[in-house]
Amino acid sequence: GEDVEQSLFLSVREGDSSVINCTYTDSSSTYLYWYKQEPGAGLQLLTYIFSNMDMKQDQRLTVLLNKKDKHLSLRIADTQTGDSAIYFCAEKNNQGGKLIFGQGTELSVKP
Amino acid sequence: DTGVSQNPRHKITKRGQNVTFRCDPISEHNRLYWYRQTLGQGPEFLTYFQNEAQLEKSRLLSDRFSAERPKGSFSTLEIQRTEQGDSAMYLCASSLSFNSPLHFGNGTRLTVT
């Protein structure tokens, strides 16, 4: 079945790079996504990558995809206190296009 | 702002009452999704529509839950005879097409007392 797994917590110092990791099981997923959720709010789309790509860069964000290992990572350069939030990885299900989410990684940025 | 809009933001109800939530998707987005999120968990898929057709329902969606999208624009999610286990954040998302990303609203937080 479909399953997406993430580590639950990550703590970094302001100015360092953060790397959030995710593994997924559905090898037929065409798109993989990263969303950010702040307390009491909905999910904000950060970035996504098509499955035939290895890497995508968007300003401070870099997404790496290892399709063989079904491993996705999100690197945030120069992490700021405003980046503190929960980050969700999601894979797109090819039957219907719904997203399957991981449990989320809580990123804590210390000044 | 023309993002996904959900109302109400918060709903407190007594066990056994019925509640209805509304979602207004981004204009021209023909796909609309409902998710449920409990504390410390990722969003779980409930159901989705393409235009007015409800194409998939999760087994999480018990008989007490019903969703509609009568004219292919806004959608409602109704929960009948609410139970304490229904307490959660209910999230709505829309997308332009199958390959487009989902854009989420801010959710409706339901508390059943």
Coordinates of N, CA and C in Angstrom, one line a residue:
Chain A
G1 N 0.8 -1.2 0.0 CA 0.0 0.0 0.0 C 0.9 1.3 0.0
E2 N 0.2 2.4 0.0 CA 0.9 3.6 0.0 C 1.3 4.0 1.4
D3 N 2.5 4.5 1.6 CA 2.9 5.0 2.9 C 4.0 6.0 2.7
V4 N 4.0 7.0 3.5 CA 5.0 8.1 3.4 C 5.5 8.3 4.9
E5 N 6.8 8.2 5.0 CA 7.4 8.3 6.4 C 8.4 9.5 6.5
Q6 N 8.4 10.2 7.6 CA 9.3 11.3 7.9 C 9.7 11.2 9.3
S7 N 10.9 11.7 9.6 CA 11.3 11.8 11.0 C 10.5 12.9 11.6
L8 N 10.3 12.8 12.9 CA 9.3 13.7 13.6 C 9.8 15.1 13.9
F9 N 11.1 15.2 14.3 CA 11.6 16.4 14.8 C 13.0 16.7 14.2
L10 N 13.3 18.1 14.0 CA 14.6 18.5 13.6 C 14.8 19.9 14.2
S11 N 16.0 20.0 14.9 CA 16.3 21.3 15.5 C 17.6 21.8 14.9
V12 N 17.6 23.1 14.5 CA 18.8 23.7 13.9 C 19.0 25.1 14.5
R13 N 20.2 25.6 14.3 CA 20.5 27.0 14.7 C 20.2 27.9 13.5
E14 N 19.8 29.1 13.8 CA 19.6 30.1 12.7 C 20.8 30.3 11.9
G15 N 20.6 30.3 10.6 CA 21.7 30.5 9.7 C 22.3 29.2 9.1
D16 N 22.0 28.1 9.8 CA 22.5 26.7 9.4 C 21.5 26.3 8.2
S17 N 21.9 25.2 7.6 CA 21.0 24.5 6.6 C 20.2 23.4 7.4
S18 N 19.0 23.3 6.9 CA 18.1 22.2 7.4 C 17.9 21.2 6.3
V19 N 17.9 19.9 6.7 CA 17.6 18.9 5.7 C 16.5 18.0 6.3
I20 N 15.4 18.0 5.6 CA 14.2 17.2 6.1 C 14.1 16.0 5.1
N21 N 14.0 14.8 5.6 CA 14.0 13.6 4.8 C 12.6 12.9 4.8
C22 N 12.4 12.2 3.7 CA 11.1 11.5 3.5 C 11.3 10.3 2.7
T23 N 10.6 9.2 3.0 CA 10.6 8.0 2.2 C 9.2 7.7 1.8
Y24 N 9.0 7.1 0.6 CA 7.6 6.8 0.1 C 7.7 5.4 -0.5
T25 N 6.5 4.9 -0.7 CA 6.5 3.5 -1.2 C 5.9 3.3 -2.6
D26 N 5.1 4.3 -3.1 CA 4.5 4.1 -4.4 C 5.4 4.5 -5.5
S27 N 6.0 3.5 -6.1 CA 7.0 3.8 -7.2 C 6.4 4.5 -8.4
S28 N 5.0 4.4 -8.5 CA 4.4 5.0 -9.7 C 4.0 6.5 -9.5
S29 N 4.3 7.0 -8.3 CA 4.0 8.4 -8.0 C 4.7 9.3 -9.1
T30 N 3.9 10.2 -9.6 CA 4.5 11.1 -10.7 C 5.0 12.4 -10.1
Y31 N 4.4 12.9 -9.0 CA 4.8 14.1 -8.4 C 5.0 13.9 -6.9
L32 N 6.0 14.6 -6.3 CA 6.2 14.6 -4.9 C 6.2 16.0 -4.4
Y33 N 5.7 16.3 -3.2 CA 5.4 17.6 -2.8 C 6.0 17.9 -1.4
W34 N 6.3 19.1 -1.1 CA 6.6 19.6 0.2 C 5.6 20.7 0.6
Y35 N 5.0 20.6 1.7 CA 4.1 21.6 2.3 C 4.6 22.0 3.6
K36 N 4.3 23.3 4.0 CA 4.6 23.9 5.3 C 3.3 24.2 6.0
Q37 N 3.3 23.9 7.3 CA 2.1 24.2 8.1 C 2.5 24.9 9.4
E38 N 2.0 26.1 9.6 CA 2.3 26.9 10.8 C 1.1 26.6 11.7
P39 N 1.3 26.9 13.0 CA 0.2 26.6 14.0 C -1.1 27.2 13.7
G40 N -2.2 26.3 13.7 CA -3.5 26.8 13.5 C -3.9 27.1 12.0
A41 N -3.0 26.9 11.1 CA -3.2 27.3 9.7 C -3.3 26.0 8.8
G42 N -3.7 26.3 7.6 CA -3.7 25.2 6.6 C -2.3 24.9 6.1
L43 N -2.2 24.2 5.0 CA -1.0 23.8 4.4 C -0.6 24.7 3.3
Q44 N 0.6 25.2 3.3 CA 1.2 26.1 2.3 C 2.1 25.3 1.4
L45 N 1.8 25.3 0.1 CA 2.6 24.6 -0.9 C 4.0 25.3 -1.0
L46 N 5.0 24.5 -0.7 CA 6.4 25.1 -0.8 C 7.0 24.8 -2.2
T47 N 7.0 23.6 -2.6 CA 7.6 23.2 -3.9 C 7.2 21.8 -4.2
Y48 N 7.4 21.4 -5.5 CA 7.2 20.0 -5.8 C 8.1 19.6 -7.0
I49 N 8.3 18.3 -7.2 CA 9.2 17.8 -8.1 C 8.5 16.7 -8.9
F50 N 8.8 16.7 -10.2 CA 8.3 15.6 -11.1 C 9.2 14.4 -11.0
S51 N 8.7 13.2 -11.1 CA 9.4 12.0 -10.8 C 10.6 11.7 -11.7
N52 N 10.6 12.4 -12.9 CA 11.8 12.2 -13.8 C 12.9 13.2 -13.5
M53 N 12.8 14.0 -12.5 CA 13.8 14.9 -12.1 C 14.6 14.4 -10.9
D54 N 15.9 14.8 -10.8 CA 16.7 14.4 -9.6 C 16.7 15.5 -8.6
M55 N 16.6 16.8 -9.1 CA 16.8 17.9 -8.2 C 16.0 19.1 -8.8
K56 N 15.6 19.9 -7.8 CA 14.9 21.1 -8.2 C 15.3 22.2 -7.1
Q57 N 15.7 23.3 -7.6 CA 16.1 24.4 -6.7 C 15.2 25.6 -6.9
D58 N 14.8 26.2 -5.8 CA 13.9 27.3 -5.8 C 14.3 28.2 -4.6
Q59 N 15.1 29.2 -4.9 CA 15.6 30.2 -3.9 C 16.3 29.4 -2.8
R60 N 15.9 29.5 -1.6 CA 16.6 28.8 -0.5 C 16.3 27.3 -0.4
L61 N 15.3 26.9 -1.2 CA 14.9 25.5 -1.1 C 15.5 24.6 -2.2
T62 N 16.0 23.4 -1.8 CA 16.5 22.5 -2.8 C 15.8 21.1 -2.5
V63 N 15.2 20.5 -3.5 CA 14.6 19.2 -3.4 C 15.5 18.2 -4.1
L64 N 15.8 17.1 -3.4 CA 16.5 16.0 -4.1 C 15.6 14.8 -4.1
L65 N 15.6 14.1 -5.2 CA 14.8 12.9 -5.3 C 15.7 11.7 -5.8
N66 N 15.7 10.7 -5.0 CA 16.3 9.4 -5.4 C 15.2 8.4 -5.6
K67 N 14.9 8.2 -6.9 CA 13.7 7.4 -7.2 C 14.0 5.9 -6.9
K68 N 15.2 5.5 -7.1 CA 15.6 4.1 -6.9 C 15.3 3.7 -5.4
D69 N 15.7 4.6 -4.5 CA 15.5 4.4 -3.1 C 14.2 4.9 -2.5
K70 N 13.4 5.6 -3.4 CA 12.2 6.2 -3.0 C 12.4 7.2 -1.8
H71 N 13.4 8.0 -2.0 CA 13.8 9.0 -0.9 C 13.8 10.4 -1.5
L72 N 13.1 11.2 -0.7 CA 13.0 12.7 -1.0 C 13.5 13.5 0.1
S73 N 14.2 14.6 -0.2 CA 14.7 15.5 0.8 C 14.4 16.9 0.5
L74 N 14.3 17.7 1.5 CA 14.1 19.2 1.3 C 15.2 19.8 2.1
R75 N 16.0 20.6 1.4 CA 17.1 21.4 2.1 C 16.7 22.8 2.1
I76 N 16.8 23.4 3.3 CA 16.5 24.9 3.4 C 17.8 25.5 3.8
A77 N 18.3 26.4 2.9 CA 19.6 27.1 3.2 C 19.3 28.3 4.1
D78 N 20.3 28.7 4.9 CA 20.3 29.9 5.7 C 18.9 29.9 6.5
T79 N 18.7 28.9 7.3 CA 17.4 28.7 8.0 C 17.1 29.9 8.9
Q80 N 15.9 30.4 8.9 CA 15.5 31.5 9.7 C 14.5 31.1 10.8
T81 N 14.3 31.9 11.8 CA 13.3 31.6 12.8 C 11.9 31.5 12.2
G82 N 11.7 32.2 11.2 CA 10.4 32.2 10.5 C 10.1 30.9 9.8
D83 N 11.2 30.0 9.6 CA 11.0 28.7 9.0 C 10.5 27.7 10.0
S84 N 10.4 28.0 11.3 CA 9.9 27.1 12.3 C 8.5 26.7 11.9
A85 N 8.2 25.5 11.7 CA 6.9 25.0 11.3 C 6.9 23.5 11.2
I86 N 5.8 22.9 10.8 CA 5.8 21.5 10.5 C 5.8 21.3 9.0
Y87 N 6.7 20.5 8.5 CA 6.9 20.2 7.0 C 6.4 18.9 6.7
F88 N 5.5 18.8 5.7 CA 4.9 17.6 5.2 C 5.4 17.2 3.8
C89 N 5.8 16.0 3.7 CA 6.1 15.4 2.4 C 4.8 14.7 1.9
A90 N 4.6 14.7 0.6 CA 3.4 14.0 0.1 C 3.7 13.4 -1.3
E91 N 3.1 12.3 -1.6 CA 3.2 11.7 -2.9 C 1.8 11.7 -3.6
K92 N 1.8 11.9 -4.9 CA 0.5 12.0 -5.6 C 0.1 10.6 -6.0
N93 N -1.0 10.2 -5.7 CA -1.6 8.9 -6.1 C -2.1 9.0 -7.5
N94 N -1.7 8.1 -8.3 CA -2.0 8.2 -9.8 C -3.5 7.8 -10.1
Q95 N -4.1 7.2 -9.1 CA -5.6 6.9 -9.3 C -6.4 8.0 -8.6
G96 N -6.7 9.0 -9.3 CA -7.5 10.1 -8.7 C -6.7 11.4 -8.4
G97 N -5.5 11.3 -8.2 CA -4.7 12.4 -8.0 C -4.6 12.9 -6.6
K98 N -5.2 12.2 -5.6 CA -5.1 12.6 -4.2 C -3.7 12.5 -3.7
L99 N -3.4 13.3 -2.7 CA -2.1 13.3 -2.1 C -2.1 12.4 -0.8
I100 N -1.0 11.6 -0.7 CA -0.8 10.8 0.6 C 0.3 11.5 1.3
F101 N 0.0 11.9 2.6 CA 0.9 12.7 3.4 C 1.7 11.9 4.4
G102 N 2.9 12.3 4.7 CA 3.6 11.8 5.8 C 3.1 12.4 7.1
Q103 N 3.7 12.0 8.2 CA 3.3 12.5 9.5 C 3.7 13.9 9.9
G104 N 4.7 14.4 9.1 CA 5.2 15.7 9.3 C 6.5 15.8 10.1
T105 N 7.4 16.7 9.8 CA 8.6 16.9 10.6 C 8.5 18.3 11.2
E106 N 8.6 18.4 12.5 CA 8.5 19.7 13.2 C 10.0 20.2 13.2
L107 N 10.1 21.4 12.5 CA 11.4 22.1 12.4 C 11.4 23.2 13.5
S108 N 12.4 23.1 14.3 CA 12.6 24.2 15.4 C 13.9 24.9 15.1
V109 N 13.8 26.2 14.9 CA 15.0 27.0 14.6 C 15.4 27.9 15.8
K110 N 16.6 27.6 16.3 CA 17.0 28.4 17.5 C 17.9 29.6 17.1
P111 N 17.6 30.7 17.8 CA 18.4 31.9 17.4 C 19.9 31.8 17.9
Chain B
D1 N -7.4 38.3 -1.8 CA -6.8 37.0 -1.9 C -7.9 36.0 -2.4
T2 N -7.5 35.3 -3.4 CA -8.4 34.4 -4.1 C -8.1 32.9 -3.8
G3 N -7.6 32.6 -2.7 CA -7.2 31.3 -2.3 C -8.5 30.5 -1.9
V4 N -8.3 29.2 -1.4 CA -9.4 28.4 -1.0 C -9.9 29.0 0.3
S5 N -11.2 29.1 0.4 CA -11.8 29.7 1.6 C -12.7 28.6 2.3
Q6 N -12.5 28.5 3.6 CA -13.3 27.6 4.4 C -14.0 28.3 5.5
N7 N -15.3 27.9 5.7 CA -16.1 28.5 6.8 C -16.9 27.4 7.5
P8 N -17.1 27.5 8.8 CA -16.4 28.5 9.7 C -15.0 28.1 10.0
R9 N -14.3 28.9 10.6 CA -12.9 28.6 11.0 C -12.9 27.6 12.2
H10 N -13.8 27.9 13.1 CA -13.9 27.0 14.3 C -15.4 26.7 14.5
K11 N -15.6 25.4 15.0 CA -17.0 25.0 15.3 C -16.9 24.1 16.6
I12 N -17.7 24.5 17.6 CA -17.8 23.7 18.8 C -19.2 23.2 18.9
T13 N -19.4 21.9 19.0 CA -20.7 21.4 19.1 C -20.8 20.3 20.1
K14 N -22.0 20.0 20.5 CA -22.2 18.9 21.5 C -22.4 17.6 20.7
R15 N -21.9 16.5 21.4 CA -22.0 15.2 20.8 C -23.5 14.9 20.4
G16 N -23.6 14.3 19.2 CA -25.0 14.0 18.7 C -25.6 15.0 17.8
Q17 N -25.0 16.3 17.8 CA -25.5 17.3 16.9 C -24.9 17.1 15.5
N18 N -25.6 17.7 14.5 CA -25.1 17.7 13.1 C -24.3 19.0 12.8
V19 N -23.3 18.9 12.0 CA -22.5 20.1 11.6 C -22.3 20.1 10.1
T20 N -22.2 21.3 9.6 CA -21.9 21.4 8.1 C -20.8 22.4 7.9
F21 N -19.8 22.1 7.1 CA -18.7 23.0 6.8 C -18.8 23.3 5.3
R22 N -18.3 24.5 4.9 CA -18.3 24.9 3.5 C -16.9 25.2 3.0
C23 N -16.7 24.9 1.8 CA -15.4 25.2 1.1 C -15.7 25.8 -0.2
D24 N -15.0 27.0 -0.4 CA -15.0 27.6 -1.7 C -13.7 27.5 -2.4
P25 N -13.6 26.7 -3.4 CA -12.2 26.5 -4.1 C -11.8 27.7 -4.8
I26 N -10.6 27.7 -5.3 CA -10.0 28.7 -6.2 C -10.9 28.6 -7.5
S27 N -11.2 29.8 -8.0 CA -12.0 29.9 -9.2 C -11.4 29.1 -10.3
E28 N -12.3 28.3 -11.0 CA -11.9 27.5 -12.2 C -11.1 26.2 -11.8
H29 N -10.9 26.0 -10.5 CA -10.3 24.7 -10.2 C -11.5 23.6 -10.2
N30 N -11.3 22.6 -11.0 CA -12.4 21.7 -11.1 C -12.3 20.5 -10.1
R31 N -11.1 20.4 -9.5 CA -11.0 19.3 -8.5 C -11.0 19.9 -7.1
L32 N -11.7 19.2 -6.2 CA -11.9 19.6 -4.8 C -11.7 18.4 -3.9
Y33 N -10.9 18.6 -2.9 CA -10.6 17.5 -2.0 C -10.9 17.9 -0.5
W34 N -11.3 16.9 0.2 CA -11.5 17.1 1.7 C -10.5 16.1 2.4
Y35 N -9.9 16.7 3.4 CA -9.0 15.9 4.3 C -9.3 16.2 5.7
R36 N -8.9 15.3 6.6 CA -9.1 15.4 8.0 C -7.7 15.3 8.7
Q37 N -7.4 16.2 9.6 CA -6.1 16.2 10.3 C -6.3 16.2 11.8
T38 N -5.8 15.2 12.5 CA -5.8 15.2 13.9 C -4.4 15.6 14.5
L39 N -4.4 16.0 15.7 CA -3.2 16.5 16.3 C -2.0 15.6 16.2
G40 N -0.9 16.2 15.6 CA 0.3 15.4 15.5 C 0.4 14.5 14.3
Q41 N -0.6 14.5 13.5 CA -0.7 13.6 12.3 C -0.7 14.5 11.0
G42 N -0.4 13.8 9.9 CA -0.6 14.4 8.6 C -2.0 14.3 8.2
P43 N -2.4 15.1 7.2 CA -3.8 15.1 6.7 C -4.1 13.7 6.1
E44 N -5.3 13.3 6.4 CA -5.8 12.0 5.8 C -6.9 12.3 4.8
F45 N -6.8 11.7 3.7 CA -7.8 11.9 2.6 C -9.2 11.4 3.0
L46 N -10.2 12.2 2.7 CA -11.6 11.8 2.9 C -12.3 11.5 1.6
T47 N -12.3 12.5 0.7 CA -13.1 12.3 -0.5 C -12.6 13.4 -1.5
Y48 N -13.0 13.2 -2.8 CA -12.7 14.3 -3.8 C -13.7 14.3 -4.9
F49 N -13.8 15.5 -5.5 CA -14.8 15.7 -6.6 C -14.0 16.2 -7.8
Q50 N -14.5 15.8 -8.9 CA -14.1 16.4 -10.2 C -15.4 17.1 -10.7
N51 N -15.4 18.4 -10.8 CA -16.6 19.1 -11.0 C -17.7 18.7 -10.0
E52 N -18.9 18.3 -10.4 CA -19.9 18.0 -9.4 C -19.9 16.5 -9.0
A53 N -19.0 15.7 -9.7 CA -19.0 14.2 -9.4 C -18.1 13.9 -8.3
Q54 N -18.6 13.1 -7.3 CA -17.8 12.6 -6.2 C -17.2 11.3 -6.7
L55 N -15.8 11.3 -6.9 CA -15.2 10.2 -7.6 C -14.6 9.2 -6.7
E56 N -14.3 9.6 -5.4 CA -13.6 8.6 -4.5 C -14.0 9.0 -3.1
K57 N -14.2 8.0 -2.3 CA -14.5 8.2 -0.9 C -13.6 7.2 -0.1
S58 N -12.9 7.8 0.9 CA -12.1 6.9 1.8 C -13.0 6.1 2.7
R59 N -12.4 5.0 3.2 CA -13.1 4.2 4.1 C -13.2 4.9 5.5
L60 N -12.4 6.0 5.6 CA -12.6 6.8 6.8 C -13.9 7.5 6.9
L61 N -14.5 7.7 5.7 CA -15.8 8.4 5.6 C -16.9 7.5 5.9
S62 N -17.3 7.5 7.2 CA -18.4 6.6 7.6 C -19.7 7.1 7.1
D63 N -20.8 6.4 7.3 CA -22.1 6.7 6.9 C -22.6 8.0 7.5
R64 N -22.0 8.5 8.5 CA -22.4 9.8 9.1 C -21.9 11.0 8.4
F65 N -21.0 10.7 7.5 CA -20.3 11.8 6.7 C -20.9 11.9 5.3
S66 N -21.2 13.1 4.9 CA -21.6 13.2 3.5 C -21.1 14.5 2.9
A67 N -20.6 14.5 1.7 CA -20.1 15.7 1.0 C -20.8 15.9 -0.3
E68 N -21.0 17.1 -0.6 CA -21.7 17.5 -1.9 C -20.9 18.6 -2.6
R69 N -21.1 18.7 -3.9 CA -20.6 19.8 -4.7 C -21.6 20.0 -5.8
P70 N -22.7 20.5 -5.5 CA -23.9 20.5 -6.4 C -23.7 21.2 -7.7
K71 N -23.0 22.2 -7.8 CA -22.8 22.9 -9.1 C -21.4 22.9 -9.5
G72 N -20.6 22.1 -8.9 CA -19.2 22.1 -9.3 C -18.4 23.2 -8.9
S73 N -19.0 24.0 -7.9 CA -18.2 25.2 -7.4 C -17.9 24.9 -5.9
F74 N -18.6 25.5 -5.0 CA -18.4 25.3 -3.6 C -18.8 23.8 -3.2
S75 N -18.3 23.4 -2.0 CA -18.6 22.1 -1.5 C -19.0 22.2 -0.1
T76 N -19.8 21.3 0.4 CA -20.2 21.2 1.8 C -19.8 19.8 2.3
L77 N -19.4 19.7 3.6 CA -19.2 18.5 4.2 C -20.0 18.4 5.5
E78 N -20.9 17.5 5.6 CA -21.8 17.4 6.7 C -21.4 16.1 7.6
I79 N -21.5 16.3 8.9 CA -21.3 15.2 9.8 C -22.5 15.1 10.6
Q80 N -23.2 14.0 10.6 CA -24.4 13.8 11.4 C -24.0 13.0 12.7
R81 N -24.8 13.3 13.7 CA -24.7 12.7 15.0 C -23.2 12.6 15.4
T82 N -22.6 13.8 15.6 CA -21.2 13.9 15.8 C -20.8 13.2 17.1
E83 N -19.5 12.6 17.0 CA -18.9 11.9 18.2 C -17.6 12.6 18.5
Q84 N -17.2 12.4 19.7 CA -15.9 13.0 20.2 C -14.8 12.7 19.3
G85 N -14.7 11.6 18.7 CA -13.7 11.2 17.8 C -13.7 11.9 16.5
D86 N -14.7 12.7 16.2 CA -14.8 13.5 15.0 C -14.0 14.8 15.2
S87 N -13.6 15.1 16.4 CA -12.9 16.4 16.7 C -11.6 16.3 15.9
A88 N -11.4 17.3 15.1 CA -10.2 17.4 14.2 C -10.2 18.7 13.4
M89 N -9.2 18.9 12.6 CA -9.2 20.0 11.6 C -9.6 19.4 10.3
Y90 N -10.6 20.0 9.7 CA -11.1 19.5 8.3 C -10.6 20.5 7.3
L91 N -9.8 20.0 6.4 CA -9.1 20.8 5.4 C -9.7 20.5 4.0
C92 N -9.8 21.6 3.3 CA -10.3 21.5 1.9 C -9.2 22.0 1.0
A93 N -9.0 21.4 -0.2 CA -8.0 21.8 -1.2 C -8.6 21.7 -2.5
S94 N -8.1 22.5 -3.5 CA -8.5 22.4 -4.8 C -7.3 22.4 -5.8
S95 N -7.6 21.9 -7.0 CA -6.5 21.9 -8.0 C -7.1 22.1 -9.4
L96 N -6.3 22.7 -10.3 CA -6.8 23.0 -11.6 C -7.0 21.7 -12.4
S97 N -6.2 20.8 -12.3 CA -6.3 19.5 -13.1 C -5.6 18.4 -12.3
F98 N -5.6 17.2 -12.9 CA -5.0 16.1 -12.3 C -3.5 16.3 -11.9
N99 N -2.8 16.9 -12.8 CA -1.3 17.1 -12.6 C -1.0 18.4 -11.9
S100 N -1.9 19.2 -11.5 CA -1.7 20.4 -10.8 C -1.6 20.2 -9.3
P101 N -0.8 21.0 -8.6 CA -0.7 20.8 -7.2 C -2.0 21.2 -6.5
L102 N -2.2 20.7 -5.2 CA -3.3 21.0 -4.4 C -3.0 22.3 -3.6
H103 N -4.0 23.2 -3.6 CA -3.9 24.4 -2.8 C -4.9 24.3 -1.6
F104 N -4.4 24.4 -0.4 CA -5.3 24.2 0.8 C -5.9 25.5 1.3
G105 N -7.0 25.4 1.9 CA -7.6 26.4 2.8 C -7.0 26.3 4.2
N106 N -7.5 27.3 5.0 CA -7.0 27.3 6.4 C -7.7 26.3 7.3
G107 N -8.7 25.6 6.8 CA -9.3 24.6 7.6 C -10.4 25.0 8.5
T108 N -11.3 24.1 8.9 CA -12.3 24.3 10.0 C -11.9 23.4 11.1
R109 N -11.7 24.0 12.3 CA -11.4 23.1 13.5 C -12.7 22.8 14.2
L110 N -13.0 21.5 14.3 CA -14.2 21.0 14.9 C -13.8 20.5 16.3
T111 N -14.6 20.9 17.3 CA -14.5 20.4 18.7 C -15.8 19.8 19.1
V112 N -15.9 18.5 19.4 CA -17.1 17.9 19.8 C -17.0 17.7 21.3
T113 N -17.9 18.3 22.1 CA -17.9 18.2 23.6 C -18.9 17.1 24.1

